[in-house]
Coordinates of C-alpha atoms and ligand atoms in Angstrom, one line a residue:
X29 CA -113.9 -25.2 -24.6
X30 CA -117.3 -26.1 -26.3
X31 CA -116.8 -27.5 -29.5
X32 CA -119.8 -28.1 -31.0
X33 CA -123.3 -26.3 -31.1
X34 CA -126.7 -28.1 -31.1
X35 CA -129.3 -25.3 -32.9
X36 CA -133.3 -25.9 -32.9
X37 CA -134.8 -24.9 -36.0
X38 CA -138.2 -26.1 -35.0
X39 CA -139.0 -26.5 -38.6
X40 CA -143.3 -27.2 -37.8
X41 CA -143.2 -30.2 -40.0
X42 CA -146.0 -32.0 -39.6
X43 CA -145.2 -35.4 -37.7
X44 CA -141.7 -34.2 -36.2
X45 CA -140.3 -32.5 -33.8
X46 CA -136.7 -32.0 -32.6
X47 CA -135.1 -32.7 -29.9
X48 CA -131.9 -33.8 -28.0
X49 CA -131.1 -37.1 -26.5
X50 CA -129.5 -38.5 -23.7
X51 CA -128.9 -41.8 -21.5
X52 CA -126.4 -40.9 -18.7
X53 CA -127.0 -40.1 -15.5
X54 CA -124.6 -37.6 -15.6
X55 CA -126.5 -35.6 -18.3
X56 CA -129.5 -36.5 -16.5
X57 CA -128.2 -34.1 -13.4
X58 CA -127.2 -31.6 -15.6
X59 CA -130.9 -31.8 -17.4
X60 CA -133.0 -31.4 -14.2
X61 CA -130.6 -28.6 -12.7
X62 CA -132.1 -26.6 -16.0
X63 CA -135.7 -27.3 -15.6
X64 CA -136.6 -24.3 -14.1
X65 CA -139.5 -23.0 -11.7
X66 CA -142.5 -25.0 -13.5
X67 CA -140.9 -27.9 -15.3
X68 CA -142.6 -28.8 -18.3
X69 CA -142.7 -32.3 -20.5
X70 CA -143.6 -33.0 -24.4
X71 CA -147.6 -31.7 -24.4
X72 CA -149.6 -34.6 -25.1
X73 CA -151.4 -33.2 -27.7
X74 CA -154.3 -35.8 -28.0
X75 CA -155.3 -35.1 -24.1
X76 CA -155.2 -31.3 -24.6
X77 CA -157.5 -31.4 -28.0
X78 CA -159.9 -33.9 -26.0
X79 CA -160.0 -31.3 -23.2
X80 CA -160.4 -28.2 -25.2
X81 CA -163.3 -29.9 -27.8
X82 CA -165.3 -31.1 -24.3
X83 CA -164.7 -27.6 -22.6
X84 CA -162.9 -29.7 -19.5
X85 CA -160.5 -28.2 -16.9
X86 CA -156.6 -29.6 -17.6
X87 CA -155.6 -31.3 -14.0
X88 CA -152.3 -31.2 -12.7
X89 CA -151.0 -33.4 -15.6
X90 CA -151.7 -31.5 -18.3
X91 CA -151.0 -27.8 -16.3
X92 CA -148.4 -25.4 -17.1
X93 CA -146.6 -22.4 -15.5
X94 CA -148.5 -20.8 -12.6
X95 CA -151.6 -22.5 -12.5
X96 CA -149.7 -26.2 -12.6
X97 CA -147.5 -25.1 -9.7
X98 CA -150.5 -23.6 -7.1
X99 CA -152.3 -26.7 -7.7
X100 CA -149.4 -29.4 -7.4
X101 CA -148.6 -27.6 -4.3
X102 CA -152.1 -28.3 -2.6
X103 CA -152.1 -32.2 -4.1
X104 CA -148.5 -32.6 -3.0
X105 CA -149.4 -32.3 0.6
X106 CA -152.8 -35.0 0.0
X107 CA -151.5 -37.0 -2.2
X108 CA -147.2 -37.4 -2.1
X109 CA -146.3 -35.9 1.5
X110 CA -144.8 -38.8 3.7
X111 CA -147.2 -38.1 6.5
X112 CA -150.3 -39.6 4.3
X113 CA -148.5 -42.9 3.6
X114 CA -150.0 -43.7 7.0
X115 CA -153.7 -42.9 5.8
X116 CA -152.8 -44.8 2.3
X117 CA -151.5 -48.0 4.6
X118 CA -154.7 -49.5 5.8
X119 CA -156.9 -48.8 2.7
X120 CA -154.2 -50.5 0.3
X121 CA -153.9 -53.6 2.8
X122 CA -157.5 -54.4 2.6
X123 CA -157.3 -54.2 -1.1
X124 CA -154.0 -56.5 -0.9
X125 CA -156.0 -59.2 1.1
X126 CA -159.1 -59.0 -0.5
X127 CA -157.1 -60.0 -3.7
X128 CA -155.3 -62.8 -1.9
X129 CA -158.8 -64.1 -0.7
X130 CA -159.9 -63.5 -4.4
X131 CA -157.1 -65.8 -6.0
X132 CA -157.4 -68.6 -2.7
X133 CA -161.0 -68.7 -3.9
X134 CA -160.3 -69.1 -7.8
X135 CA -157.5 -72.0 -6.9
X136 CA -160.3 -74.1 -5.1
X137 CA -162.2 -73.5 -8.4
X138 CA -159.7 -75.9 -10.5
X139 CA -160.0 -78.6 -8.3
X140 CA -156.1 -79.2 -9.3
X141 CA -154.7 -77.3 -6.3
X142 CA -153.0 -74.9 -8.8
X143 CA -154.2 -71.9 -11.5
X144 CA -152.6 -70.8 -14.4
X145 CA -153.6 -67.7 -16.0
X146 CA -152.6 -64.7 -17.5
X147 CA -153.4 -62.5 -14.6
X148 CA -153.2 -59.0 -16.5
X149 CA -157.3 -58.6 -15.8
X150 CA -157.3 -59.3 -12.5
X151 CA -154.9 -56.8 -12.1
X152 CA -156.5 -54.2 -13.7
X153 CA -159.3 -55.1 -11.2
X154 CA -157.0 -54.3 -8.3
X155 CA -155.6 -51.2 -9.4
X156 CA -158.4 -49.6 -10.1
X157 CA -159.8 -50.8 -6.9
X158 CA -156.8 -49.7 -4.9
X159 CA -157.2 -46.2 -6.2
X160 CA -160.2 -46.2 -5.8
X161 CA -160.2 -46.4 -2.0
X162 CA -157.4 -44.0 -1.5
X163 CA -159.3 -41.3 -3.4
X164 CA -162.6 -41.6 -2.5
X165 CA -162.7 -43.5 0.7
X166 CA -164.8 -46.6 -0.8
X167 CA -164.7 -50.0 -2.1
X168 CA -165.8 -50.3 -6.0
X169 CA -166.5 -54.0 -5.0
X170 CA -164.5 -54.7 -8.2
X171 CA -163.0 -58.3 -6.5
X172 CA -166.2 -59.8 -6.1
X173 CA -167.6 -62.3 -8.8
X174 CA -170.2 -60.1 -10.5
X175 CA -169.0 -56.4 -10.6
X176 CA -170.5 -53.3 -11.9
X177 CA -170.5 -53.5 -15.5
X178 CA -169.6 -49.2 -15.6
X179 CA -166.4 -50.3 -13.8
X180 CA -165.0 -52.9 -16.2
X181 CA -165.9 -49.8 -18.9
X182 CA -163.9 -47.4 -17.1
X183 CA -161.1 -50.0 -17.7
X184 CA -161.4 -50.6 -21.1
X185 CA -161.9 -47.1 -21.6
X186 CA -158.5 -46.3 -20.1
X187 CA -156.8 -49.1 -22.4
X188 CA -158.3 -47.6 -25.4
X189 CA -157.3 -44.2 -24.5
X190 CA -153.3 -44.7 -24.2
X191 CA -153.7 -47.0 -27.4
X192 CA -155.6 -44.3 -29.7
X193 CA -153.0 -41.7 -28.3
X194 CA -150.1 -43.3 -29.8
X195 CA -150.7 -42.1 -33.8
X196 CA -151.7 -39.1 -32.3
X197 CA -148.3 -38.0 -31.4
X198 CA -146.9 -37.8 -34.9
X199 CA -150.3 -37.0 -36.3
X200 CA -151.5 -33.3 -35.3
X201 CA -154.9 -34.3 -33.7
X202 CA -156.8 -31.1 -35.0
X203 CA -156.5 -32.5 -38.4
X204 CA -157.6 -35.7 -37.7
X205 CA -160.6 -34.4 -35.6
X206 CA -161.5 -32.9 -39.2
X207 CA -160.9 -35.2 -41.8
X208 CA -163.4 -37.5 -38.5
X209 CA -160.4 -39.8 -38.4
X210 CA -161.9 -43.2 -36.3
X211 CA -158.5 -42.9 -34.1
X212 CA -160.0 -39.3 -32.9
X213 CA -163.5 -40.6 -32.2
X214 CA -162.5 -44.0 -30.2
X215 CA -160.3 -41.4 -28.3
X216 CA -162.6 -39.2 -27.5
X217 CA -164.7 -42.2 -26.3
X218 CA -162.4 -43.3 -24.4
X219 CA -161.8 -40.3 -22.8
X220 CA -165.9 -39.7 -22.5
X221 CA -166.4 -43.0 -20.9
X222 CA -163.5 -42.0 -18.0
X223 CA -164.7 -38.9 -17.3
X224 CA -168.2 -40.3 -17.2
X225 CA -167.0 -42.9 -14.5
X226 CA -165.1 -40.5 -12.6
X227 CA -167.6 -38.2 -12.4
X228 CA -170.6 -41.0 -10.9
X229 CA -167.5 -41.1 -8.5
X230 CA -167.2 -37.5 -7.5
X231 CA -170.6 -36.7 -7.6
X232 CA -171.3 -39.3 -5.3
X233 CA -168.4 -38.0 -2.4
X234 CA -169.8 -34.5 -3.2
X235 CA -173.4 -35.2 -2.1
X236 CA -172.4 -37.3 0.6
X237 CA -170.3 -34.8 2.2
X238 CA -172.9 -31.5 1.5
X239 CA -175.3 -33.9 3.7
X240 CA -172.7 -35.2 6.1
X241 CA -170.1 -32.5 6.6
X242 CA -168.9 -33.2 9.7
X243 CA -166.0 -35.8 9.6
X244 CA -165.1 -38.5 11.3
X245 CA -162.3 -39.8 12.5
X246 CA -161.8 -42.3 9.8
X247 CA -159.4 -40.7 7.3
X248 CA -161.9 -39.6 4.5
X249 CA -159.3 -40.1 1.1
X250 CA -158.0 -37.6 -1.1
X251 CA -161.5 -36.0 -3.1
X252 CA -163.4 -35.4 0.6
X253 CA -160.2 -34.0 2.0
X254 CA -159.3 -31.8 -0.7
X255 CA -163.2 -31.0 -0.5
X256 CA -162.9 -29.7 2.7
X257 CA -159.3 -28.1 2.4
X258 CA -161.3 -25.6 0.4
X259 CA -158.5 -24.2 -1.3
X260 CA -158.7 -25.6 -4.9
X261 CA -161.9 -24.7 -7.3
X262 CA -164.2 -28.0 -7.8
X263 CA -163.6 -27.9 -11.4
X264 CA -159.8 -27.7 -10.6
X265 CA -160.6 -30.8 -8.1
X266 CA -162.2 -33.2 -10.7
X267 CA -160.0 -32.4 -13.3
X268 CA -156.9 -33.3 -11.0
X269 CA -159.0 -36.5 -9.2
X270 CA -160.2 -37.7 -12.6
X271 CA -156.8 -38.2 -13.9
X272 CA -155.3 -39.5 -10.5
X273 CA -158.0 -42.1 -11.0
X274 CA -157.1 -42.7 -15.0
X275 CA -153.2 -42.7 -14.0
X276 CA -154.0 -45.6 -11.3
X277 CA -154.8 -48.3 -13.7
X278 CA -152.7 -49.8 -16.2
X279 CA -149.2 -48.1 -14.7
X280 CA -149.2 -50.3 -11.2
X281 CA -151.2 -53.7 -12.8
X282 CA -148.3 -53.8 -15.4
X283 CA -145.5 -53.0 -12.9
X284 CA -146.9 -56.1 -11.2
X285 CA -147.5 -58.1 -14.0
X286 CA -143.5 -57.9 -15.2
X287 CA -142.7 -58.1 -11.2
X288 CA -144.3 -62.0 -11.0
X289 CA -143.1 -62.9 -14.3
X290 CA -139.6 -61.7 -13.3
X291 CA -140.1 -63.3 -9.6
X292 CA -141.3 -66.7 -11.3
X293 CA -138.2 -66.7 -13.6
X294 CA -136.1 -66.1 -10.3
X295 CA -137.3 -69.3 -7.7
X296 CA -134.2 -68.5 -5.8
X297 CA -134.8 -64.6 -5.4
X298 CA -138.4 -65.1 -4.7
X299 CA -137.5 -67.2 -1.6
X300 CA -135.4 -64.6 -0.4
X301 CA -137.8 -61.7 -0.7
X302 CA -140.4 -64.1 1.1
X303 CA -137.6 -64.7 4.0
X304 CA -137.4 -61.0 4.5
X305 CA -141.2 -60.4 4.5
X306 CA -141.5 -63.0 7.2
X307 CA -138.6 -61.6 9.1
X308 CA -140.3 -57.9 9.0
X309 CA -144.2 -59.3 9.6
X310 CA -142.6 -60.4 12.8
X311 CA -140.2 -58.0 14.1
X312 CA -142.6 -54.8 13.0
X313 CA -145.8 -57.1 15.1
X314 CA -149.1 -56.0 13.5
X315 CA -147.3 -52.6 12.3
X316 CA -148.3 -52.6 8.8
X317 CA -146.7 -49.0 8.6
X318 CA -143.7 -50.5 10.5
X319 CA -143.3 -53.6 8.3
X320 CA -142.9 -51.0 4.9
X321 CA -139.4 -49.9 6.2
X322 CA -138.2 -53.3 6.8
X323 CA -138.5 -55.0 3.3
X324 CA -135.7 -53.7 0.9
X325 CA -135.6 -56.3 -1.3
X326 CA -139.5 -55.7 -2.3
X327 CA -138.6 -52.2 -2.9
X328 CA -135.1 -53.2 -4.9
X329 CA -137.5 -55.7 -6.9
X330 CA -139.5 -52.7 -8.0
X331 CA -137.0 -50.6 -8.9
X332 CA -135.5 -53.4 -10.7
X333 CA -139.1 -54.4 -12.3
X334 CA -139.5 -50.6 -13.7
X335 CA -135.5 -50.2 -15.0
X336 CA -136.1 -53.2 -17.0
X337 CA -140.0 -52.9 -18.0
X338 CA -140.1 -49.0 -17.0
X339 CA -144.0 -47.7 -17.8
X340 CA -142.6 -44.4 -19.4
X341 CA -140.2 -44.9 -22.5
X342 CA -138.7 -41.7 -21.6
X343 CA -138.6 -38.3 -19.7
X344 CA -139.1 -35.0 -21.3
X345 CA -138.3 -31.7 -20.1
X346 CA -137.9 -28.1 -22.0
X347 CA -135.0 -26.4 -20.7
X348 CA -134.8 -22.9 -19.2
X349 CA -131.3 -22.1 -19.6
X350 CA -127.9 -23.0 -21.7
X351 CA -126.8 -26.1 -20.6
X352 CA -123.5 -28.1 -22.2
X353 CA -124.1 -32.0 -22.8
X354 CA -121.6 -34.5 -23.9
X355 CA -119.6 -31.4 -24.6
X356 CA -122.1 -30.1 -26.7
X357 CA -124.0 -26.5 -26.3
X358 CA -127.7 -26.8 -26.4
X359 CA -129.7 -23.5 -26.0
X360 CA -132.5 -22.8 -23.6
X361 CA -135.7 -23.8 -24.9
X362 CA -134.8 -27.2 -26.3
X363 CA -136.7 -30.1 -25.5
X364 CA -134.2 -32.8 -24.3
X365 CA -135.4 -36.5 -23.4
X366 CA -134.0 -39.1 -21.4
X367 CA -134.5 -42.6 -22.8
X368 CA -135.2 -44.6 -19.4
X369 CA -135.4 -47.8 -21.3
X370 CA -131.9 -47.0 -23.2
X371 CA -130.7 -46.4 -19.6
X372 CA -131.8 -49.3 -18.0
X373 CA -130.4 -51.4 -20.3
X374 CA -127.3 -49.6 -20.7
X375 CA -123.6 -51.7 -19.1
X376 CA -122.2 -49.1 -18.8
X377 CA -124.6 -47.8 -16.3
X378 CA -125.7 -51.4 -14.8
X379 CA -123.3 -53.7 -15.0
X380 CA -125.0 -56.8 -16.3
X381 CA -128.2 -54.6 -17.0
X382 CA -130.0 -57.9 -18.3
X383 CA -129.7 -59.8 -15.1
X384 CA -132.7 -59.0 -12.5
X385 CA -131.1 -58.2 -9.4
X386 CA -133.1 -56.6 -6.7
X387 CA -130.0 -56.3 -4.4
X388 CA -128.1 -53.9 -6.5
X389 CA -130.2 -51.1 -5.1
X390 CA -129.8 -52.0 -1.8
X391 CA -126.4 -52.1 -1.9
X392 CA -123.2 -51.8 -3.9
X393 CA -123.7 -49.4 -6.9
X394 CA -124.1 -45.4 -7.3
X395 CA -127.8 -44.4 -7.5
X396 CA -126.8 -41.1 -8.5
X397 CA -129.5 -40.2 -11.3
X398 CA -130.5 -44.1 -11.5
X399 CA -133.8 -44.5 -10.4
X400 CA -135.3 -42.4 -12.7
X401 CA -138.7 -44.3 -13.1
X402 CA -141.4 -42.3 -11.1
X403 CA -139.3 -39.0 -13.2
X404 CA -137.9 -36.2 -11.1
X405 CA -138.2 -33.6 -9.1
X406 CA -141.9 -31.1 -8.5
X407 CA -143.0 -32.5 -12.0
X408 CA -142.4 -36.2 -10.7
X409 CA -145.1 -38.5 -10.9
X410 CA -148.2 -37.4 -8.8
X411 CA -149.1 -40.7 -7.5
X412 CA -145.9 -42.4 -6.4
X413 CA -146.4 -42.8 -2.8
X414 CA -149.4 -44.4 -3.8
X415 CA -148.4 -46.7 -6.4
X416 CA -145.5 -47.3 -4.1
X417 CA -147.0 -48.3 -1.3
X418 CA -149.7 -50.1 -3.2
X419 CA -147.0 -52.6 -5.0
X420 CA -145.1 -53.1 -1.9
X421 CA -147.9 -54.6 -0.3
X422 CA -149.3 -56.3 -3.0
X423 CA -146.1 -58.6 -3.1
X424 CA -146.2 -59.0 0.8
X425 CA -149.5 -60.4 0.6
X426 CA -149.2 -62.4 -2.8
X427 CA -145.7 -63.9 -1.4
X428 CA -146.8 -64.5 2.0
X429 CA -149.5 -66.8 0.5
X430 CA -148.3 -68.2 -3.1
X431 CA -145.5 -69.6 -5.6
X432 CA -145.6 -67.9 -8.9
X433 CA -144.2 -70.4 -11.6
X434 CA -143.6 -70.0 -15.3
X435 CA -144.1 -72.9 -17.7
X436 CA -141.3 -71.8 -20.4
X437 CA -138.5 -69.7 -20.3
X438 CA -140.0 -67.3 -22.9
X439 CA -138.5 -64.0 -23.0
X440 CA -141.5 -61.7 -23.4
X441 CA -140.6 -57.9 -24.5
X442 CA -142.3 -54.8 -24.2
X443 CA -144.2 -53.1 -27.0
X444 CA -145.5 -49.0 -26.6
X445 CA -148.8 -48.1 -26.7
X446 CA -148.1 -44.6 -25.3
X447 CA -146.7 -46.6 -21.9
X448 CA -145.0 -50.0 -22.2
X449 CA -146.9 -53.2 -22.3
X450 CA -146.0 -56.8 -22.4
X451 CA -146.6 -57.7 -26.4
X452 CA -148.2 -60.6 -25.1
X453 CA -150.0 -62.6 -22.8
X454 CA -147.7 -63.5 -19.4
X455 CA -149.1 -66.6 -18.2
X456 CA -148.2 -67.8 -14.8
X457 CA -148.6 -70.9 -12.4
X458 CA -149.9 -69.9 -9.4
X459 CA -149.9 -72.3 -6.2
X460 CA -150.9 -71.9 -2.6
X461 CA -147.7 -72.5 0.0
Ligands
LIG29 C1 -146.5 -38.5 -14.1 C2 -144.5 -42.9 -14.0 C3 -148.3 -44.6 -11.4 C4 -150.4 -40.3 -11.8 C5 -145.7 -39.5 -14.3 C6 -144.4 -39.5 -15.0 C7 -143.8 -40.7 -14.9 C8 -144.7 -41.6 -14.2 C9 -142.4 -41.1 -15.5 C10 -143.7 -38.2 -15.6 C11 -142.8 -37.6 -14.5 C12 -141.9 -36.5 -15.0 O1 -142.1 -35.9 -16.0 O2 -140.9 -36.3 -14.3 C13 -145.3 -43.8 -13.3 C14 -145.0 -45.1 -12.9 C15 -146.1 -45.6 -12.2 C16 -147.0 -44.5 -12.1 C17 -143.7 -45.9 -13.3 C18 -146.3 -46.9 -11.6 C19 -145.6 -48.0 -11.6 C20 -149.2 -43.6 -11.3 C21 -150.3 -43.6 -10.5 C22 -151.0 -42.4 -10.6 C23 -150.1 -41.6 -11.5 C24 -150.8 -44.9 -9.7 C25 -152.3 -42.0 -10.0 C26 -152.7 -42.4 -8.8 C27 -149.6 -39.4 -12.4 C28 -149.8 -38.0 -12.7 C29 -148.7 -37.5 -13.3 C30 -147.8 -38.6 -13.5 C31 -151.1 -37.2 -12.3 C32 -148.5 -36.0 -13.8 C33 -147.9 -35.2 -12.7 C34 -147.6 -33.7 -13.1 O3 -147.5 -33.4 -14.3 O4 -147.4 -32.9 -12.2 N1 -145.8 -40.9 -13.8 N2 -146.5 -43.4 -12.8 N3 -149.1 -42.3 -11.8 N4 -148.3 -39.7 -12.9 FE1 -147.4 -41.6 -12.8
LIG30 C1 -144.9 -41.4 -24.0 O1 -143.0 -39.7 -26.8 C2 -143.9 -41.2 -25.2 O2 -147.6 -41.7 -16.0 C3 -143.9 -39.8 -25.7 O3 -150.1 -41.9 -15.1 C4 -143.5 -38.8 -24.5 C5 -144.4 -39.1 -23.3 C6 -144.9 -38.0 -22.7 C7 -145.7 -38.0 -21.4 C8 -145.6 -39.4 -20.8 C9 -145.8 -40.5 -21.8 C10 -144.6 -40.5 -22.9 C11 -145.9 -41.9 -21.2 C12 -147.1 -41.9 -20.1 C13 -146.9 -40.9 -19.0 C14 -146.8 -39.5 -19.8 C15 -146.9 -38.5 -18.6 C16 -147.8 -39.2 -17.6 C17 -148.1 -40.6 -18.2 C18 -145.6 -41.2 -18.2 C19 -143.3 -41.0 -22.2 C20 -148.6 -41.6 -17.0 C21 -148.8 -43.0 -17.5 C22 -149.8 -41.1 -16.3 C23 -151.1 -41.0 -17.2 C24 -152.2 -40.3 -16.5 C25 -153.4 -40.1 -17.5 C26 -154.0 -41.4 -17.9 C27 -154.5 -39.3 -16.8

């Protein structure tokens, strides 16, 4: 018997909205079996405004209904399917040495044999650069000593924009368009200065490929191949590429970021991780593909990384039917969130939840409704497989070659500015093996 009722009055107060909360894994199941056909998350209302005052296309992100789920079908199979993983591989590695060769280079420079640094801007460098390639096929040149000054705008453009978002959730951002709030108009720069960048990017695979049409056999990346799929509108293409290409930035550079720091508090576990990457560089010989399915600690370390320092605060969805939680009846419609930072941190969900312990996801443990990180389901994070695959081989390379060491044993916390950040600097010892 259900005992108590949770009602939505949905009273339109400004700077509120209701909703219900949960942390277990066992609600979590319950909360995704009610999601319906065309899942839906809390609208980001800053992102939708900038859209609608610049006339621009929403992408998949920002889709509902219909018209999200006939476009996430055709980027699903470019852009998550398991079969592209392969075409993703060999882009991603080059990235992943270049930034090896990058840091080599930058150690020489301090004639001490060593560097310490708070590598946050490099990383930046390196995601962009990484998702760059995948999409459109091309190096931005962004590890080389002088890069394109557009390029380190497109960055800071992207920081800006999740920062200037933040008020904007409890502040309607029609009214502070009106009252010409300065939040709204470094937002809408920000915003103007990606879709600027992205669109030098997409014009430029556009022209190249009305001159050039027939392909090659090198795999093209995801813009030219959706290009010549033919079966999404161009407008409907940028929209989609331009925020693949805004996602790619500051989600996998902090991800890293909070996996060294972790790895240089750990000596112990980062010898072990490098033990196993020797052990699959050899048995998997030259298969870069291969070596990715031999090296569960890397991809234990990264779960571990995001249920400790996730990127996303929480998950969202508006439910499509009745659903009873905690022994409570909430009706269809509700938005309910799942607090992924509650849950990682949670005992009674991971035992010792403040230890980092790669191995608990490669053995022991449930995983029912635990790794939660990426979100769930057809509305899951569009660029997984390549932020997966993109981390994972980051840490090969960077482990293969270096020792990451920490001077203190600060504890650094996160702070939200829309995703989580470090609330300061990380700075780390870096020394060749
Ligand atoms: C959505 C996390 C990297 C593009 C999401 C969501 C989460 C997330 C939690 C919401 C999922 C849901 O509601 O179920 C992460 C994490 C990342 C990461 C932890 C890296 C550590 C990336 C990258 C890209 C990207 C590299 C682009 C290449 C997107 C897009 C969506 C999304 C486009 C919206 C998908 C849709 O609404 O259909 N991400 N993300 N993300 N992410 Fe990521
Ligand atoms: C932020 O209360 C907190 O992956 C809010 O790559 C609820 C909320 C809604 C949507 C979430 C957002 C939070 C955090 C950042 C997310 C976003 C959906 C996608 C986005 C999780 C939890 C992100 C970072 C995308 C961003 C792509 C964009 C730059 C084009």
């Amino acid at each position: 018997m259900i005992s108590k009722s949770f009602k939505s009055y949905n009273p339109k107060i400004v700077g509120s909205y209701d909703s219900v909360n949960i942390i277990k894994p066992e609600d979590a199941a319950v909360l995704f079996k009610a999601e319906g056909h065309y899942p839906k998350r809390l609208r980001v209302e800053a992102w939708t405004s900038y859209r609608d005052y610049r006339n621009r296309k929403y992408g998949v992100l920002l889709k509902d209904g219909e018209d999200w789920k006939s476009n996430r079908i055709v980027l699903n199979k470019e852009v998550i399917s398991p079969k592209v993983q392969g075409n993703f591989v060999p882009l991603l590695d080059e990235v992943g040495q270049d930034f090896v060769a990058r840091v080599q280079k930058k150690i020489e420079r301090t004639g001490q044999n060593e560097w310490t640094t708070d590598l946050s801007h490099e990383l930046f460098k390196f995601a962009l650069e990484s998702v760059s390639h995948v999409l459109y096929g091309k190096r931005l040149g962004l590890l080389l000593d002088y890069i394109d000054p557009e390029a380190q705008h497109f960055i800071d453009c992207i920081t800006l924009m999740f920062k200037t978002t933040t008020p904007m959730l409890y502040l309607p951002p029609a009214l502070l368009r009106h009252t010409r709030a300065k939040v709204w108009k470094d937002h809408v720069e920000a915003w103007d200065g990606i879709f600027n960048q992205a669109d030098r990017c997409i014009q430029s695979i556009y022209r190249q490929l009305s001159k050039n049409p027939d392909a090659g056999e090198k795999y093209p990346g995801v813009l030219a191949s959706l290009l010549m799929l033919d079966k999404l509108s161009i407008e409907d293409i940028k929209a989609s590429v331009t925020e693949l290409m805004a996602g790619g930035v500051d989600t996998t550079s902090v991800s890293l970021l909070w996996t060294l720091y972790e790895l240089a508090r750990h000596p112990d576990l980062q010898e072990e991780i490098r033990a196993e990457i020797s052990a699959a560089r050899i048995a998997s010989k030259g298969d870069v593909v291969q070596m990715l399915k031999m090296v569960p600690l890397i991809k234990g370390a990264l779960k571990e990384t995001l249920r400790l320092h996730p990127v996303a605060v929480s998950l969202q969805r508006y439910i499509t039917e009745d659903i009873v939680l905690q022994n409570y009846h909430i009706p269809a419609g509700t938005l309910v969130q799942l607090g992924l930072y509650a849950m990682g941190r949670d005992h009674r969900i991971f035992p010792h939840p403040e230890q980092y312990r790669p191995s608990r996801w490669v053995r022991s443990q449930s995983h029912y409704f635990r790794n939660l990180s990426f979100g769930f389901g057809p509305r899951q994070c569009l660029g997984r497989r390549i932020a997966e695959t993109e981390m994972q081989l980051f840490l090969i390379h960077m482990l293969e070659n270096f020792r990451f060491e920490k001077q203190r044993q600060v504890e650094v916390r996160s702070t939200f500015e829309l995703i989580l950040l470090p609330e300061k600097p990380i700075m780390l010892t870096i020394k060749p093996l």
